[in-house]
Coordinates of N, CA and C in Angstrom, one line a residue:
M29 N -12.4 0.1 -43.0 CA -11.7 1.0 -43.4 C -10.3 1.3 -42.0
N30 N -11.4 1.5 -41.3 CA -11.2 3.0 -40.2 C -10.2 2.1 -39.1
K31 N -11.1 1.0 -38.6 CA -9.9 -0.2 -38.3 C -8.7 -0.4 -38.9
I32 N -9.2 -0.8 -40.0 CA -7.5 -0.9 -40.6 C -6.3 0.1 -40.5
E33 N -7.1 1.2 -40.0 CA -6.4 3.0 -40.5 C -5.5 2.8 -39.0
K34 N -6.4 2.5 -37.7 CA -5.9 2.8 -36.8 C -5.3 1.6 -36.3
T35 N -5.1 0.6 -36.6 CA -4.0 -0.3 -36.6 C -2.7 -0.2 -37.0
E36 N -2.6 0.2 -38.5 CA -1.5 0.5 -39.1 C -0.9 1.6 -38.2
N37 N -1.8 2.6 -37.9 CA -1.0 4.0 -37.3 C -0.4 3.3 -35.5
Q38 N -0.9 1.9 -35.1 CA -0.4 1.9 -33.5 C 1.1 1.3 -33.9
E39 N 1.1 0.6 -35.1 CA 2.3 -0.3 -35.7 C 3.0 0.4 -35.8
Q40 N 2.9 1.6 -36.7 CA 4.1 2.9 -37.0 C 4.6 3.7 -35.7
N41 N 3.7 3.7 -34.7 CA 3.4 4.9 -33.7 C 4.9 3.9 -32.8
S42 N 4.7 2.7 -32.7 CA 5.5 1.8 -31.6 C 7.0 1.7 -32.1
G43 N 7.8 2.2 -31.3 CA 9.2 2.0 -31.9 C 10.1 1.0 -31.7
F44 N 9.6 0.0 -30.3 CA 10.3 -1.0 -30.0 C 8.9 -1.7 -29.3
T45 N 10.1 -3.2 -29.5 CA 8.8 -4.2 -29.5 C 8.3 -4.6 -28.0
L46 N 9.6 -4.6 -26.9 CA 9.5 -4.2 -25.4 C 9.3 -3.2 -25.1
G47 N 8.5 -3.4 -24.0 CA 8.6 -1.7 -23.1 C 9.8 -1.4 -21.7
K48 N 9.9 -0.3 -21.5 CA 11.1 0.1 -20.9 C 11.4 -1.1 -19.3
K49 N 10.1 -1.4 -19.0 CA 10.3 -2.2 -17.9 C 11.0 -3.8 -18.4
N50 N 10.4 -4.4 -19.7 CA 11.1 -5.6 -20.1 C 12.4 -4.9 -20.2
Y51 N 13.1 -4.0 -21.0 CA 14.9 -3.9 -21.4 C 15.4 -3.7 -19.6
I52 N 14.2 -3.4 -18.3 CA 15.5 -3.2 -17.0 C 15.8 -4.6 -16.7
L53 N 14.6 -5.5 -17.0 CA 14.4 -6.5 -16.4 C 15.4 -7.7 -17.7
I54 N 15.8 -7.5 -18.5 CA 16.5 -8.4 -19.6 C 17.9 -7.8 -18.7
I55 N 18.1 -6.5 -18.7 CA 19.7 -6.2 -18.0 C 19.7 -6.5 -16.9
I56 N 19.1 -6.8 -15.9 CA 18.6 -7.4 -14.2 C 19.2 -8.9 -14.6
G57 N 18.6 -9.5 -15.2 CA 18.5 -11.0 -15.4 C 19.9 -11.6 -16.4
F58 N 20.5 -10.5 -17.0 CA 21.7 -10.5 -17.8 C 23.2 -10.2 -16.8
A59 N 22.7 -9.3 -16.0 CA 23.6 -9.0 -14.9 C 23.6 -10.1 -13.9
L60 N 22.6 -11.0 -13.6 CA 22.7 -12.0 -12.9 C 23.4 -13.4 -13.7
I61 N 23.5 -13.6 -14.5 CA 24.1 -14.1 -15.1 C 25.4 -14.6 -15.3
I62 N 25.9 -13.1 -15.5 CA 27.2 -12.8 -15.6 C 27.6 -13.1 -14.2
L63 N 27.4 -12.9 -13.2 CA 27.7 -12.7 -11.6 C 27.5 -14.3 -11.2
G64 N 27.0 -14.7 -12.0 CA 26.9 -16.4 -11.6 C 27.7 -16.9 -11.9
F65 N 28.4 -16.1 -13.6 CA 29.6 -17.0 -14.0 C 31.2 -16.8 -13.1
I66 N 30.9 -15.5 -12.9 CA 32.2 -15.2 -12.0 C 32.2 -15.9 -10.7
L67 N 31.0 -16.2 -10.0 CA 31.2 -16.4 -8.5 C 31.6 -18.6 -8.7
M68 N 31.2 -18.2 -10.3 CA 31.6 -20.1 -10.7 C 33.2 -20.2 -11.2
S69 N 33.9 -19.6 -11.5 CA 35.3 -19.3 -11.8 C 36.5 -19.2 -10.5
G70 N 37.1 -19.3 -10.8 CA 38.3 -20.0 -9.7 C 38.7 -21.1 -9.6
G71 N 39.5 -21.2 -8.6 CA 39.7 -22.9 -7.4 C 41.0 -23.0 -8.2
K72 N 41.7 -22.2 -9.2 CA 42.7 -23.0 -10.0 C 44.4 -23.2 -8.2
S73 N 44.4 -24.4 -8.6 CA 45.8 -24.7 -8.5 C 46.9 -23.7 -8.8
T74 N 47.9 -23.3 -8.0 CA 49.1 -23.1 -8.2 C 50.0 -23.9 -8.8
D75 N 49.8 -25.1 -7.9 CA 50.9 -26.5 -8.2 C 49.9 -27.3 -9.4
P76 N 50.7 -27.7 -10.1 CA 49.5 -28.8 -11.3 C 49.7 -30.2 -10.7
N77 N 50.6 -30.6 -9.7 CA 50.5 -31.6 -9.2 C 49.8 -32.0 -7.9
V78 N 49.4 -30.8 -7.6 CA 48.5 -30.5 -6.1 C 47.1 -31.0 -6.3
F79 N 45.7 -31.6 -5.5 CA 44.8 -31.0 -6.3 C 44.1 -30.1 -5.1
N80 N 43.6 -29.4 -5.3 CA 42.4 -28.4 -4.9 C 41.3 -28.3 -4.6
E81 N 41.1 -28.9 -3.6 CA 39.3 -28.9 -3.2 C 38.7 -27.7 -3.2
E82 N 39.1 -26.2 -3.2 CA 38.4 -25.3 -3.5 C 37.3 -25.3 -4.3
I83 N 37.3 -26.1 -5.6 CA 36.9 -26.4 -6.5 C 35.2 -26.8 -6.4
F84 N 35.3 -27.1 -5.1 CA 33.9 -27.8 -4.6 C 33.1 -27.4 -3.4
N85 N 33.4 -26.1 -3.2 CA 32.6 -25.7 -2.1 C 31.8 -25.2 -2.8
F86 N 30.5 -24.8 -1.4 CA 29.6 -24.4 -1.5 C 29.1 -22.9 -2.9
R87 N 29.8 -22.0 -3.1 CA 29.7 -20.8 -3.9 C 30.0 -21.6 -5.5
R88 N 30.7 -22.4 -5.3 CA 31.0 -22.7 -6.9 C 29.8 -23.9 -7.1
I89 N 29.6 -24.4 -6.4 CA 28.5 -26.3 -6.7 C 27.2 -26.2 -6.3
S90 N 26.6 -24.8 -5.4 CA 25.1 -25.0 -6.0 C 24.8 -23.2 -5.4
L91 N 25.6 -22.2 -5.1 CA 24.8 -20.7 -4.9 C 25.6 -20.2 -6.5
A92 N 26.7 -20.5 -7.1 CA 26.5 -20.0 -8.9 C 25.5 -20.6 -9.8
P93 N 25.3 -21.4 -9.6 CA 24.3 -22.2 -10.9 C 22.5 -21.7 -10.3
I94 N 22.2 -21.7 -8.9 CA 20.4 -21.1 -8.6 C 20.9 -20.0 -9.1
I95 N 22.2 -18.8 -8.8 CA 22.1 -17.3 -9.0 C 21.7 -17.3 -10.6
I96 N 22.6 -18.3 -11.8 CA 22.4 -18.2 -13.4 C 21.1 -18.7 -13.5
L97 N 20.7 -19.8 -12.8 CA 18.9 -20.0 -13.4 C 18.6 -19.2 -12.8
I98 N 18.3 -18.3 -12.1 CA 17.4 -17.2 -11.5 C 17.5 -15.9 -12.6
G99 N 18.5 -15.9 -13.2 CA 19.0 -15.3 -14.1 C 18.4 -15.1 -15.6
F100 N 18.1 -17.1 -15.9 CA 17.2 -17.5 -17.0 C 16.1 -16.9 -17.0
I101 N 15.7 -17.4 -15.4 CA 14.4 -17.3 -15.6 C 13.4 -15.3 -15.8
I102 N 14.5 -15.0 -15.0 CA 14.3 -13.7 -14.6 C 13.9 -13.2 -16.8
E103 N 15.2 -13.2 -17.6 CA 14.7 -13.3 -18.9 C 13.6 -13.7 -19.5
I104 N 13.6 -14.4 -18.8 CA 12.5 -15.7 -19.7 C 11.2 -14.2 -19.6
F105 N 10.9 -13.8 -17.7 CA 9.7 -13.4 -17.6 C 9.5 -12.3 -17.8
A106 N 11.4 -11.0 -18.4 CA 11.5 -10.2 -19.4 C 10.5 -10.2 -20.6
I107 N 11.2 -11.3 -21.6 CA 11.0 -11.2 -22.7 C 9.2 -11.3 -23.0
L108 N 8.5 -12.5 -22.1 CA 7.2 -12.5 -22.2 C 6.1 -12.0 -21.4
W109 N 6.5 -10.8 -20.5 CA 6.0 -9.8 -19.4 C 5.5 -8.7 -20.5
R110 N 4.0 -8.5 -20.5 CA 3.3 -7.8 -21.2 C 2.8 -6.9 -20.0
P111 N 3.2 -5.5 -20.1 CA 1.9 -4.2 -19.1 C 0.8 -4.3 -19.9
K112 N -0.3 -3.8 -18.6 CA -1.6 -4.0 -18.8 C -2.0 -2.6 -19.9
S113 N -2.7 -3.2 -20.4 CA -3.7 -2.5 -21.2 C -4.0 -1.5 -20.1
K114 N -4.4 0.1 -20.4 CA -5.3 1.1 -20.8 C -6.7 1.4 -21.2

């Protein structure tokens, strides 16, 4: 009976499912994803009849997708990471 009461008290005391560090990592991952999409944007041509080679530069083809993937990996890690028990 005492063991059941302890688990019920522990469940009531915890307000959030994740800890503070988890939420900080989630914000960092989300910021990296947004940064990656910002880096991927642009390259628009002023004249629709002229092709702009700027859309195939390193920033849009390689750097931005890598940053987005790093952001998603951080998001997964932030959700699954559990602090050490004391």
